[in-house]
Short mmCIF file of C-alpha atoms and ligand atoms in Angstrom, two decimals:
data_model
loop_
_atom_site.label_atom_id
_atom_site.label_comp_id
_atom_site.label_asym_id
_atom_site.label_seq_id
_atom_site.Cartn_x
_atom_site.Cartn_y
_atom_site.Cartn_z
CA UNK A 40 84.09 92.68 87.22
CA UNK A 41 87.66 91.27 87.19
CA UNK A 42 88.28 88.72 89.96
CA UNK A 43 90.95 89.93 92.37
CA UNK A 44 93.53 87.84 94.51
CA UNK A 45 96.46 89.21 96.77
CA UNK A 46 99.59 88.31 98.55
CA UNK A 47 100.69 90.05 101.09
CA UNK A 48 98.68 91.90 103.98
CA UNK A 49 100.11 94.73 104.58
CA UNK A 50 98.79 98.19 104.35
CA UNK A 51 99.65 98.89 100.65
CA UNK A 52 97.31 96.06 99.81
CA UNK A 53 94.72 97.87 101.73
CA UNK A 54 94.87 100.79 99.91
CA UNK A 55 95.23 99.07 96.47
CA UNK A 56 92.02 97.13 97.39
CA UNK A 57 90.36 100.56 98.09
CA UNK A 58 91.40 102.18 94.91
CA UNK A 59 90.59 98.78 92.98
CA UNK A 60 87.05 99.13 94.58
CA UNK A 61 86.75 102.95 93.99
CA UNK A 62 87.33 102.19 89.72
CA UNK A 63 83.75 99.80 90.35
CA UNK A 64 85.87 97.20 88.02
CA UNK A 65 87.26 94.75 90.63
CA UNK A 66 86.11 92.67 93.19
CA UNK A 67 88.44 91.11 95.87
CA UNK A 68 87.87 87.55 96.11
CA UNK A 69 90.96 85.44 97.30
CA UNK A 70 93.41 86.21 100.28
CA UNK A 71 96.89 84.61 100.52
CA UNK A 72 98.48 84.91 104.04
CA UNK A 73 101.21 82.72 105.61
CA UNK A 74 98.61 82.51 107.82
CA UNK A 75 95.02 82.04 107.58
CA UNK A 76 94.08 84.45 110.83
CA UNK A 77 95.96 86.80 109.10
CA UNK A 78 94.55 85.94 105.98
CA UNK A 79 90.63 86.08 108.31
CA UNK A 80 92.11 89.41 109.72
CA UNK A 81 92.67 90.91 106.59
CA UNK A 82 89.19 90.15 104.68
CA UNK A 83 87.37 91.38 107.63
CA UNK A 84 88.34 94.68 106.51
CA UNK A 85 86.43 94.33 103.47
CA UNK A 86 83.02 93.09 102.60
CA UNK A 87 82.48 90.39 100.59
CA UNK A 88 82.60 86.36 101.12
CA UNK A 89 86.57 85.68 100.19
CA UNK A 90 88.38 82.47 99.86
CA UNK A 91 91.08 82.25 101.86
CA UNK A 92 94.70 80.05 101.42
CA UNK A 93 97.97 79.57 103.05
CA UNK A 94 99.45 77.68 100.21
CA UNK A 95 100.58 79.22 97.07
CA UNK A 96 100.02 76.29 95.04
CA UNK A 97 96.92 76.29 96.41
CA UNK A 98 96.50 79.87 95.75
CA UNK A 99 97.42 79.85 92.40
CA UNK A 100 95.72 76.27 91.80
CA UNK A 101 92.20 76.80 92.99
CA UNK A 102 91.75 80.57 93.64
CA UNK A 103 88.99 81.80 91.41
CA UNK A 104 90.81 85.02 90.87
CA UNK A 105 91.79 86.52 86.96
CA UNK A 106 94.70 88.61 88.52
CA UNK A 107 96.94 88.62 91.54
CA UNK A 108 98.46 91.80 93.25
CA UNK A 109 101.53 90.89 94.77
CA UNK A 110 102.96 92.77 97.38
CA UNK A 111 105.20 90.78 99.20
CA UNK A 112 109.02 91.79 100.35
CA UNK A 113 110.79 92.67 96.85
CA UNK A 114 112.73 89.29 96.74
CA UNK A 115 109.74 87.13 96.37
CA UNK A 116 108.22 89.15 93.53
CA UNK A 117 110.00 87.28 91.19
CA UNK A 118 109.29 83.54 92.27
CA UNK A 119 106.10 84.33 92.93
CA UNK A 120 105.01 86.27 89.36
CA UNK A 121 106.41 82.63 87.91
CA UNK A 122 103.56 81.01 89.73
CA UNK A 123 101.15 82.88 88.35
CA UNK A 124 102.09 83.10 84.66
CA UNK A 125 102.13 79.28 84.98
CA UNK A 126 98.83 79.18 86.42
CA UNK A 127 97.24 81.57 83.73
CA UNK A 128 96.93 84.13 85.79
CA UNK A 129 97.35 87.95 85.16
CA UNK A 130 100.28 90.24 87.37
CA UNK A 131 100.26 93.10 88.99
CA UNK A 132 103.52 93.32 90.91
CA UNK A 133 104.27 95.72 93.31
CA UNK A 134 107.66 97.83 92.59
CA UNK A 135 110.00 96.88 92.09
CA UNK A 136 109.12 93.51 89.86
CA UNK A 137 112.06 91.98 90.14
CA UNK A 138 115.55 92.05 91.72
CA UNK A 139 118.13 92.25 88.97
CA UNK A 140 117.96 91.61 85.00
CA UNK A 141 118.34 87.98 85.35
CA UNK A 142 114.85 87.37 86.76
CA UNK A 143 113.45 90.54 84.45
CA UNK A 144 114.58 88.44 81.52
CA UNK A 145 113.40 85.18 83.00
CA UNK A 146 110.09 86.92 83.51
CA UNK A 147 109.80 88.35 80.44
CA UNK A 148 110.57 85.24 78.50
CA UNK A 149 108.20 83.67 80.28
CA UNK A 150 105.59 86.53 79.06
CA UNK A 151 106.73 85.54 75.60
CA UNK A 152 106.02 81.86 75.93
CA UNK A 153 102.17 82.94 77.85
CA UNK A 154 100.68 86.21 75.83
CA UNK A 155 97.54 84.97 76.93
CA UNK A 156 99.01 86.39 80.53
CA UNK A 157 99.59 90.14 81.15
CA UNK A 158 101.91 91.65 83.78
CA UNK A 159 101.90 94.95 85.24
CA UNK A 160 104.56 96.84 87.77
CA UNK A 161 102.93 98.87 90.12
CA UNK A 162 104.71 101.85 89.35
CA UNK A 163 101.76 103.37 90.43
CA UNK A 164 102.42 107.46 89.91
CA UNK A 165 103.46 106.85 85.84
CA UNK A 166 99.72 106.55 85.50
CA UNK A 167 98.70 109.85 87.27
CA UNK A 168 97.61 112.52 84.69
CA UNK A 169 100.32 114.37 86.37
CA UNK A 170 102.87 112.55 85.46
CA UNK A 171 101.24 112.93 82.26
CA UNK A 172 101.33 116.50 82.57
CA UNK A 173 105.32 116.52 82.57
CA UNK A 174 105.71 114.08 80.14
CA UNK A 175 103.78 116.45 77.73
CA UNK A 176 105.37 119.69 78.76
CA UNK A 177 109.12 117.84 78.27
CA UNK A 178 107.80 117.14 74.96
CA UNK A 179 107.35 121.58 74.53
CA UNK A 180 110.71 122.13 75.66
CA UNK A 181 112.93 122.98 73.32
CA UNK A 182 115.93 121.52 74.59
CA UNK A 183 116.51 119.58 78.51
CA UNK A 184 119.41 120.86 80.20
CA UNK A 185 118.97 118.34 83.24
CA UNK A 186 116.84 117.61 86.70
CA UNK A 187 116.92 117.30 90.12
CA UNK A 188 114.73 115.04 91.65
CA UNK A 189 114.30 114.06 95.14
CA UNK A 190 112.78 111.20 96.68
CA UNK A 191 113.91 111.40 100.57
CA UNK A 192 111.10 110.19 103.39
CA UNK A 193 111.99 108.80 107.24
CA UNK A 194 110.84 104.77 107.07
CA UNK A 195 109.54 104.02 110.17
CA UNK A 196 111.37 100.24 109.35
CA UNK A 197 114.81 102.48 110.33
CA UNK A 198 113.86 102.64 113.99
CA UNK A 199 114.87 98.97 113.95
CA UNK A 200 118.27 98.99 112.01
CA UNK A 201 119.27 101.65 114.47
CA UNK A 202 118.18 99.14 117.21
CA UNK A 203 120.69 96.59 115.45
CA UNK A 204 118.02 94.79 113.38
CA UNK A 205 117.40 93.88 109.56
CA UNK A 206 113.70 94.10 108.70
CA UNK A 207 113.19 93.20 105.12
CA UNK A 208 112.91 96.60 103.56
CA UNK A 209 116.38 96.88 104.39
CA UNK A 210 117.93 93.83 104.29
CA UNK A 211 119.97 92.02 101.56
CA UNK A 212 118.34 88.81 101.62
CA UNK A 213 115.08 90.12 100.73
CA UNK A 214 116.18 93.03 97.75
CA UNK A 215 115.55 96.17 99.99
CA UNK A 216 117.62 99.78 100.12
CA UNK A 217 117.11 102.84 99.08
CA UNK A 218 117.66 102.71 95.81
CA UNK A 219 115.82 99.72 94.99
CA UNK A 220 112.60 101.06 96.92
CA UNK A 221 112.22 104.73 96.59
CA UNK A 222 114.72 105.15 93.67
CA UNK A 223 112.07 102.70 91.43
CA UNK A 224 110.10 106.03 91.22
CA UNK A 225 112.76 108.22 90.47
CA UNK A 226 114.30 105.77 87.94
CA UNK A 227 110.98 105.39 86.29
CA UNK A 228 110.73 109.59 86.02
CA UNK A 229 114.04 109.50 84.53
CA UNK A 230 113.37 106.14 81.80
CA UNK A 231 110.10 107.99 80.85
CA UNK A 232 110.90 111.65 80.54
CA UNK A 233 114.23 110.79 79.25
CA UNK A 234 114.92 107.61 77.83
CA UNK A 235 117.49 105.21 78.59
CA UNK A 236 120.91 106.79 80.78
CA UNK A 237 123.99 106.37 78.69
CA UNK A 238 126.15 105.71 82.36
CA UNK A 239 125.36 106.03 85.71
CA UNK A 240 127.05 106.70 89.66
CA UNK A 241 125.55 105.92 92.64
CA UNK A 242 127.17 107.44 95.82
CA UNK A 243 125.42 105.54 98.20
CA UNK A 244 125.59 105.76 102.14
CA UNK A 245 125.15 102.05 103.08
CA UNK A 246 123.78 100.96 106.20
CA UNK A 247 125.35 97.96 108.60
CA UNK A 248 122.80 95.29 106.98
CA UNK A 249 124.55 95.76 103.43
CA UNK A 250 122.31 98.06 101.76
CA UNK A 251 121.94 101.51 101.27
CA UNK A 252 120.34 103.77 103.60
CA UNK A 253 120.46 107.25 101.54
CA UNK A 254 122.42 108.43 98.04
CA UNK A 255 122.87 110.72 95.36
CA UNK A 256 122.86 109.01 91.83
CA UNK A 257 123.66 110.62 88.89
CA UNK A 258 122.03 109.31 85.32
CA UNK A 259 124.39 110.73 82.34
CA UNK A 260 122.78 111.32 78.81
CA UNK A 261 123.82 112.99 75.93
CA UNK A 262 124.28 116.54 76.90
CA UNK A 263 123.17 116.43 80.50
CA UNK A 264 122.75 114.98 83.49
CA UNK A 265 119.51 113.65 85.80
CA UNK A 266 120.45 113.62 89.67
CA UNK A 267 118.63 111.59 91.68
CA UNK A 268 118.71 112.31 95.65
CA UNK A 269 117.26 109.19 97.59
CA UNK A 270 116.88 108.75 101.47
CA UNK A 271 114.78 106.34 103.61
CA UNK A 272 116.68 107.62 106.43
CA UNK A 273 116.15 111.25 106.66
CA UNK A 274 113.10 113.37 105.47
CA UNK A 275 113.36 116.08 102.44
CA UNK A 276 111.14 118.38 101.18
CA UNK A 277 112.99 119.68 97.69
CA UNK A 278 111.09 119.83 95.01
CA UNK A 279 111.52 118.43 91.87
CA UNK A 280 112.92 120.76 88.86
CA UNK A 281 113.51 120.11 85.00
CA UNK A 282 115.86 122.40 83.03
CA UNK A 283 115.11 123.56 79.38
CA UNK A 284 116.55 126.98 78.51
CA UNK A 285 114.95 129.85 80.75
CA UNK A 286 112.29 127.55 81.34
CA UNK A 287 111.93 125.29 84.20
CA UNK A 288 109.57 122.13 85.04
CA UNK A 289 108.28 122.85 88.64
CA UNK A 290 106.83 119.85 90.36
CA UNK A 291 106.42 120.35 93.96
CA UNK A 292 107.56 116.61 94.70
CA UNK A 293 109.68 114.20 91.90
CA UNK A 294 106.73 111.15 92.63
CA UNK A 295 103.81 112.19 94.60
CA UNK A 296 103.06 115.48 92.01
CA UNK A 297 100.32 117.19 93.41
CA UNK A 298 101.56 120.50 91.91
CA UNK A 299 103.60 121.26 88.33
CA UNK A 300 104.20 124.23 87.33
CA UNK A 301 106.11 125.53 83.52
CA UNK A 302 107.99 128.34 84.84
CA UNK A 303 108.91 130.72 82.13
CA UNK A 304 112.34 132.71 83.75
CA UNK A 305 110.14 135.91 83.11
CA UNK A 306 108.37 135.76 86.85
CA UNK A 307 105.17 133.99 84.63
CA UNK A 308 103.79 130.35 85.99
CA UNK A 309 101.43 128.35 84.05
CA UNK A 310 99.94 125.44 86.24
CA UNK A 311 100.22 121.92 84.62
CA UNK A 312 98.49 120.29 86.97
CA UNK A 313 94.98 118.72 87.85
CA UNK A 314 93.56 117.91 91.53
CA UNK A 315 94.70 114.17 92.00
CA UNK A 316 92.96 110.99 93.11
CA UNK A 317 92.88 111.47 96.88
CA UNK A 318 94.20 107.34 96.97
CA UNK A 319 97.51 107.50 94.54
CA UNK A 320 96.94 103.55 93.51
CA UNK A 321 93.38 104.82 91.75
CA UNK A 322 95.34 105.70 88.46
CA UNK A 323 97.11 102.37 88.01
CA UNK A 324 94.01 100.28 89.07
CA UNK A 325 92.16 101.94 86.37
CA UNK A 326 94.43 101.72 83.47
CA UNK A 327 94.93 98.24 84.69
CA UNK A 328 91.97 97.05 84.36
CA UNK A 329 90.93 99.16 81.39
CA UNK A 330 93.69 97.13 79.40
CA UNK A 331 92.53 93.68 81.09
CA UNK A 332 88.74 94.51 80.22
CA UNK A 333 90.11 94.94 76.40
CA UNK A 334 92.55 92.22 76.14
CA UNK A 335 92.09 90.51 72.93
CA UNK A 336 92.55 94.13 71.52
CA UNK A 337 95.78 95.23 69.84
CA UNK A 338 96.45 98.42 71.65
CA UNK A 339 95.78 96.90 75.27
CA UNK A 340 98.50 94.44 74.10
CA UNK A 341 100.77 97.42 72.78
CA UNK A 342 100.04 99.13 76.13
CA UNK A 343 101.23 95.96 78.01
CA UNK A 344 104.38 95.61 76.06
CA UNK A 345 105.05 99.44 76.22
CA UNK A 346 104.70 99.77 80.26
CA UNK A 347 107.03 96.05 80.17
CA UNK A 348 109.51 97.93 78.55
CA UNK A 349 109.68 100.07 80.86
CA UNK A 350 110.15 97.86 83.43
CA UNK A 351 112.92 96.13 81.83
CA UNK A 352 114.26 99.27 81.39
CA UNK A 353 114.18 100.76 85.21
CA UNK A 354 115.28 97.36 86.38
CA UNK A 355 118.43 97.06 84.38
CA UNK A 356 119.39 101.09 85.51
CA UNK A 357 118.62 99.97 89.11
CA UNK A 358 120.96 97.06 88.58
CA UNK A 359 123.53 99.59 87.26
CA UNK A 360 123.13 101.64 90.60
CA UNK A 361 123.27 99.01 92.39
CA UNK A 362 126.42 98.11 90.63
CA UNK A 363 128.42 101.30 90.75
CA UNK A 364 127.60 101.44 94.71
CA UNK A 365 128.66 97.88 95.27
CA UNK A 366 125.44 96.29 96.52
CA UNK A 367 124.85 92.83 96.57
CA UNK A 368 121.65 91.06 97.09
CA UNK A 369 121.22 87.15 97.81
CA UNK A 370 118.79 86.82 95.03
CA UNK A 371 122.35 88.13 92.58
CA UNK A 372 124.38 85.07 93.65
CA UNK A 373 125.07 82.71 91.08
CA UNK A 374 124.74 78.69 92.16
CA UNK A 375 128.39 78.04 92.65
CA UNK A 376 128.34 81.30 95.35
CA UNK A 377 125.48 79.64 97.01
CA UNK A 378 127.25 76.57 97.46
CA UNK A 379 130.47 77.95 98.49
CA UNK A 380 128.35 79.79 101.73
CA UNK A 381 126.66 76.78 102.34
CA UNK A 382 129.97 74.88 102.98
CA UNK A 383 131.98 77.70 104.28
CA UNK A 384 129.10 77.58 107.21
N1 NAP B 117 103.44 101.38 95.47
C1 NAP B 117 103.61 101.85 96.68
O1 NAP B 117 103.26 102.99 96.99
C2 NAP B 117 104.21 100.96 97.73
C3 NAP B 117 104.23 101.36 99.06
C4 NAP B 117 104.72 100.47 100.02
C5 NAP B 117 105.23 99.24 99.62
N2 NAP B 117 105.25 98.92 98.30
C6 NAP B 117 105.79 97.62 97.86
O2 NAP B 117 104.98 96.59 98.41
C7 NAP B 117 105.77 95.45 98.72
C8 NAP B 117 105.53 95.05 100.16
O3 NAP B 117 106.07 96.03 100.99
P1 NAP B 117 105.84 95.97 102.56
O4 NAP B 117 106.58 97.07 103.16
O5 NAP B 117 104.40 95.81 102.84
O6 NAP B 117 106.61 94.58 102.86
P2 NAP B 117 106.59 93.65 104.15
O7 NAP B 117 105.81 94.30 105.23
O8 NAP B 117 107.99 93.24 104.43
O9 NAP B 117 105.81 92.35 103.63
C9 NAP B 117 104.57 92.44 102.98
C10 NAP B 117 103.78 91.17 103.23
O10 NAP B 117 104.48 90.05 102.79
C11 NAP B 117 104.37 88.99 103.73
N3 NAP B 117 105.73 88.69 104.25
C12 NAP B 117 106.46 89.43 105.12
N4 NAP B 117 107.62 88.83 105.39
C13 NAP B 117 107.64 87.70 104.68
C14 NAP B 117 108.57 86.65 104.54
N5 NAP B 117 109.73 86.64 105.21
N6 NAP B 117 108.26 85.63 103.72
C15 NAP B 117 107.09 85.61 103.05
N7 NAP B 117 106.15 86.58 103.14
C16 NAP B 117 106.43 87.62 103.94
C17 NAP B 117 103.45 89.47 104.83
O11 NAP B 117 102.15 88.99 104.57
P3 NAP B 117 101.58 87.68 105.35
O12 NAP B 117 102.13 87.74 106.75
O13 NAP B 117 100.13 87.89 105.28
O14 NAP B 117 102.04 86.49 104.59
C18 NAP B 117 103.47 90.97 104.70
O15 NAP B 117 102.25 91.57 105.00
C19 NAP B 117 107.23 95.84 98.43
O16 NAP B 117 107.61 95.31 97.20
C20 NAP B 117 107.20 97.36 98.37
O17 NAP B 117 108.16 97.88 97.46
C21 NAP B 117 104.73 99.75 97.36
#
């Protein structure tokens, strides 16, 4: 069984614990919390005798786990993955890993220095057999004209910018928006199905804390284009389409694909698709630890660099959008910006 520890105790870390526990190959043992009732609160939901911490030294330090799942607000992904590559321990991160290609290369350097250490983003729906399914059925077409693909869903966390607030999903300071939270799986479509984008646009409709609340990006390759539509302030139902000739991809969402359809342009549909994992973190938490399980092997070490790449990938094209749309995080300031606000205030 691999040894489990987590930051963060919200409910994603619930339901990657469940998943974890429905593969029968982890077992929870270590809690982080800035606080250690919340930290209590959060093992009682699970049984099992877990050690608990409040510091991350400590954490890292003592915690008998083999890998950490780290879903904390987006700008602490990075500081935090540090810790435990230096304390030996495998990473899953939670999307996205980090906040621009400074800290991806940082990280990945890091990797370099510590291949005894594996890390993983959670881009949890590139290892449904879904997603699978497309990936395969681009491969049949004979040429891709383009897609459409839509990620748009209400967060409950934009009650409280309307009521004048900044909670850290969509705040500056901590990496949030749109396009860095719901466009990771739209970027990660594209990167896959498509490769790299030779430009990009992001027409972003920012919100008063600095980020963006909604947007339309468009990815450009060689002979057509990917649009993206993005909202965590309205709720869409469009499916997701990709263009070959007469035929047409089908998928009945662009992340969550429950249904995919090859549509011929002659009124005949061939389903792609197989009934999915009822919990969509079951995937990842099996390939994950299927590579750990295997890791002196040279294809669990391929797979690791191959989903890295990936990562570096989505992260520098989020950068771009982020970029084009003119939004600044705190985590992009260079050292003489920092010190410039601190004596401005
Ligand atoms: N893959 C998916 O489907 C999926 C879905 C949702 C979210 N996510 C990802 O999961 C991560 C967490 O998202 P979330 O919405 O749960 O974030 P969040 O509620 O803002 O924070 C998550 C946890 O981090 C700790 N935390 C909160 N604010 C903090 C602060 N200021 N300083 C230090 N720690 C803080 C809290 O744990 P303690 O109070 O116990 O310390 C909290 O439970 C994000 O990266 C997000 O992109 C992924």
């Amino acid at each position: 069984m691999l040894k489990l520890g987590i930051i963060g105790t919200n409910w994603i870390t619930e339901q990657f614990i469940n998943a974890a526990q429905e593969t029968g190959k982890w077992q929870l043992t270590s809690v982080y919390s800035r606080t250690l009732q919340k930290a209590q609160e959060f093992g009682e939901k699970f049984n099992g005798d877990f050690e608990y911490f409040t510091d991350l030294a400590a954490f890292f330090a003592e915690g008998t786990f083999d890998a950490v799942y780290i879903a904390s607000p987006n700008s602490l992904h990075f500081a935090q993955a540090k810790q435990a590559i230096l304390a030996g321990k495998d990473v899953i991160v939670e999307k996205p890993a980090c906040s621009n290609p400074t800290e991806m290369q940082e990280l990945v350097a890091l990797l370099e220095e510590h291949p005894e250490v594996f890390l993983f983003e959670a881009a949890r729906h590139v290892h449904e057999p879904n997603f699978k399914a497309v990936t395969k059925a681009i491969e049949g077409l004979n040429v891709v004209q383009g897609a459409t693909l839509t990620y748009a869903k209400y967060s409950s966390r934009y009650d409280a910018v309307l009521a004048g607030k900044e909670p850290n999903i969509f705040s500056p300071a901590f990496s949030g928006g749109c396009v860095q939270d719901l466009g990771v799986y739209l970027v990660y479509d594209a990167v896959v199905w498509f490769g790299e984008p030779d430009s990009v646009d992001y027409h972003a409709v920012k919100l008063p804390t600095g980020v963006d609340g909604s947007g339309v990006a468009s990815l450009h390759y060689d002979g057509f284009d990917v649009t993206l539509n993005l909202s965590k302030t309205f709720n869409s139902y469009l499916p997701g389409e990709i263009y070959g000739l007469k035929d047409t991809i089908r998928m009945d969402h662009s992340s969550d694909l429950n249904k995919v359809e090859l549509d011929d342009g002659n009124g005949h549909l061939e389903l792609l698709s197989v009934a999915q994992k009822k919990n969509p973190m079951t995937a990842e938490a099996e390939e994950f630890a299927a590579v750990l399980n295997d890791k002196s092997s040279p294809d669990a070490k391929q797979l690791e660099k191959d989903w890295l790449v990936y990562a570096v990938l989505v992260n520098k094209v989020l950068y771009q959008l982020r970029q084009s749309a003119q939004i600044k995080f705190k985590a992009d300031q260079t050292a003489a910006e920092i010190e410039e606000e601190k004596n401005e205030s």
